[in-house]
Amino acid sequence: MTLDERAFAFVLGSLDESAAGDVADEIGRSDKMRERVSYWRRHLAPLLPPPVEEVFENPVSWDEVEAVVFGQI
């Protein structure tokens, strides 16, 4: 893989664990790799979906759900 291909795959998260570790090491050593990863992050960020938020508590009560489902509201 070329430098750009590795940076692109790293940003997308499509590398296996070993390859991602190698790219992370290369980012620490190489200004060029750091530059390419930064480039792909800037250009891909608007295209990627937002991260999923974890909800630990249900913001709606079961009574409200029941009322909507069974038409009591």
PDB file of C-alpha atoms in Angstrom:
ATOM      1  CA  MET A   1       0.000   0.000   0.000  1.00  0.00           C
ATOM      2  CA  THR A   2       1.133   3.518  -0.703  1.00  0.00           C
ATOM      3  CA  LEU A   3       1.528   6.139   1.986  1.00  0.00           C
ATOM      4  CA  ASP A   4      -1.791   7.744   0.978  1.00  0.00           C
ATOM      5  CA  GLU A   5      -3.615   4.403   0.933  1.00  0.00           C
ATOM      6  CA  ARG A   6      -2.390   3.546   4.434  1.00  0.00           C
ATOM      7  CA  ALA A   7      -3.323   7.009   5.755  1.00  0.00           C
ATOM      8  CA  PHE A   8      -6.774   6.812   4.121  1.00  0.00           C
ATOM      9  CA  ALA A   9      -7.448   3.333   5.530  1.00  0.00           C
ATOM     10  CA  PHE A  10      -6.194   4.408   8.968  1.00  0.00           C
ATOM     11  CA  VAL A  11      -8.584   7.377   9.051  1.00  0.00           C
ATOM     12  CA  LEU A  12     -11.510   5.196   7.940  1.00  0.00           C
ATOM     13  CA  GLY A  13     -10.623   2.567  10.536  1.00  0.00           C
ATOM     14  CA  SER A  14     -10.472  -0.210   7.955  1.00  0.00           C
ATOM     15  CA  LEU A  15      -7.010  -1.520   8.885  1.00  0.00           C
ATOM     16  CA  ASP A  16      -6.578  -4.578  11.055  1.00  0.00           C
ATOM     17  CA  GLU A  17      -5.135  -4.042  14.532  1.00  0.00           C
ATOM     18  CA  SER A  18      -1.556  -4.819  13.530  1.00  0.00           C
ATOM     19  CA  ALA A  19      -1.546  -2.565  10.464  1.00  0.00           C
ATOM     20  CA  ALA A  20      -3.223   0.256  12.417  1.00  0.00           C
ATOM     21  CA  GLY A  21      -0.496  -0.040  15.059  1.00  0.00           C
ATOM     22  CA  ASP A  22       2.172   0.170  12.365  1.00  0.00           C
ATOM     23  CA  VAL A  23       0.587   3.314  10.913  1.00  0.00           C
ATOM     24  CA  ALA A  24       0.289   4.842  14.391  1.00  0.00           C
ATOM     25  CA  ASP A  25       4.016   4.192  14.908  1.00  0.00           C
ATOM     26  CA  GLU A  26       4.760   5.685  11.499  1.00  0.00           C
ATOM     27  CA  ILE A  27       2.724   8.796  12.389  1.00  0.00           C
ATOM     28  CA  GLY A  28       5.002   9.271  15.387  1.00  0.00           C
ATOM     29  CA  ARG A  29       8.139   8.970  13.274  1.00  0.00           C
ATOM     30  CA  SER A  30       7.185  10.566   9.964  1.00  0.00           C
ATOM     31  CA  ASP A  31       6.063  14.125   9.283  1.00  0.00           C
ATOM     32  CA  LYS A  32       4.859  13.037   5.848  1.00  0.00           C
ATOM     33  CA  MET A  33       2.549  10.366   7.312  1.00  0.00           C
ATOM     34  CA  ARG A  34       1.275  12.844   9.911  1.00  0.00           C
ATOM     35  CA  GLU A  35       0.531  15.299   7.103  1.00  0.00           C
ATOM     36  CA  ARG A  36      -1.341  12.693   5.016  1.00  0.00           C
ATOM     37  CA  VAL A  37      -3.445  11.484   7.970  1.00  0.00           C
ATOM     38  CA  SER A  38      -4.292  15.099   8.795  1.00  0.00           C
ATOM     39  CA  TYR A  39      -5.235  15.699   5.147  1.00  0.00           C
ATOM     40  CA  TRP A  40      -7.604  12.710   5.034  1.00  0.00           C
ATOM     41  CA  ARG A  41      -9.153  13.586   8.390  1.00  0.00           C
ATOM     42  CA  ARG A  42      -9.952  17.108   7.169  1.00  0.00           C
ATOM     43  CA  HIS A  43     -11.439  15.880   3.896  1.00  0.00           C
ATOM     44  CA  LEU A  44     -13.305  12.847   5.205  1.00  0.00           C
ATOM     45  CA  ALA A  45     -14.680  14.298   8.446  1.00  0.00           C
ATOM     46  CA  PRO A  46     -17.629  16.053   6.767  1.00  0.00           C
ATOM     47  CA  LEU A  47     -18.543  12.794   5.011  1.00  0.00           C
ATOM     48  CA  LEU A  48     -18.420  10.486   8.030  1.00  0.00           C
ATOM     49  CA  PRO A  49     -21.531   9.992  10.157  1.00  0.00           C
ATOM     50  CA  PRO A  50     -21.477  11.547  13.619  1.00  0.00           C
ATOM     51  CA  PRO A  51     -20.437   9.250  16.456  1.00  0.00           C
ATOM     52  CA  VAL A  52     -23.208   7.296  18.140  1.00  0.00           C
ATOM     53  CA  GLU A  53     -24.123   8.650  21.540  1.00  0.00           C
ATOM     54  CA  GLU A  54     -24.647   6.105  24.258  1.00  0.00           C
ATOM     55  CA  VAL A  55     -27.784   6.659  26.285  1.00  0.00           C
ATOM     56  CA  PHE A  56     -27.615   5.067  29.703  1.00  0.00           C
ATOM     57  CA  GLU A  57     -31.051   6.120  30.875  1.00  0.00           C
ATOM     58  CA  ASN A  58     -34.275   6.155  28.934  1.00  0.00           C
ATOM     59  CA  PRO A  59     -35.303   9.827  28.660  1.00  0.00           C
ATOM     60  CA  VAL A  60     -38.947   8.813  28.157  1.00  0.00           C
ATOM     61  CA  SER A  61     -41.027   6.994  30.746  1.00  0.00           C
ATOM     62  CA  TRP A  62     -42.755   3.735  29.897  1.00  0.00           C
ATOM     63  CA  ASP A  63     -46.094   5.393  30.641  1.00  0.00           C
ATOM     64  CA  GLU A  64     -45.432   7.937  27.884  1.00  0.00           C
ATOM     65  CA  VAL A  65     -44.421   5.167  25.475  1.00  0.00           C
ATOM     66  CA  GLU A  66     -47.549   3.185  26.293  1.00  0.00           C
ATOM     67  CA  ALA A  67     -49.753   6.257  25.824  1.00  0.00           C
ATOM     68  CA  VAL A  68     -48.269   6.995  22.383  1.00  0.00           C
ATOM     69  CA  VAL A  69     -48.325   3.359  21.216  1.00  0.00           C
ATOM     70  CA  PHE A  70     -51.870   2.717  22.328  1.00  0.00           C
ATOM     71  CA  GLY A  71     -53.196   6.127  21.310  1.00  0.00           C
ATOM     72  CA  GLN A  72     -53.993   7.502  24.712  1.00  0.00           C
ATOM     73  CA  ILE A  73     -52.374  10.852  23.931  1.00  0.00           C
TER      74      ILE A  73
END
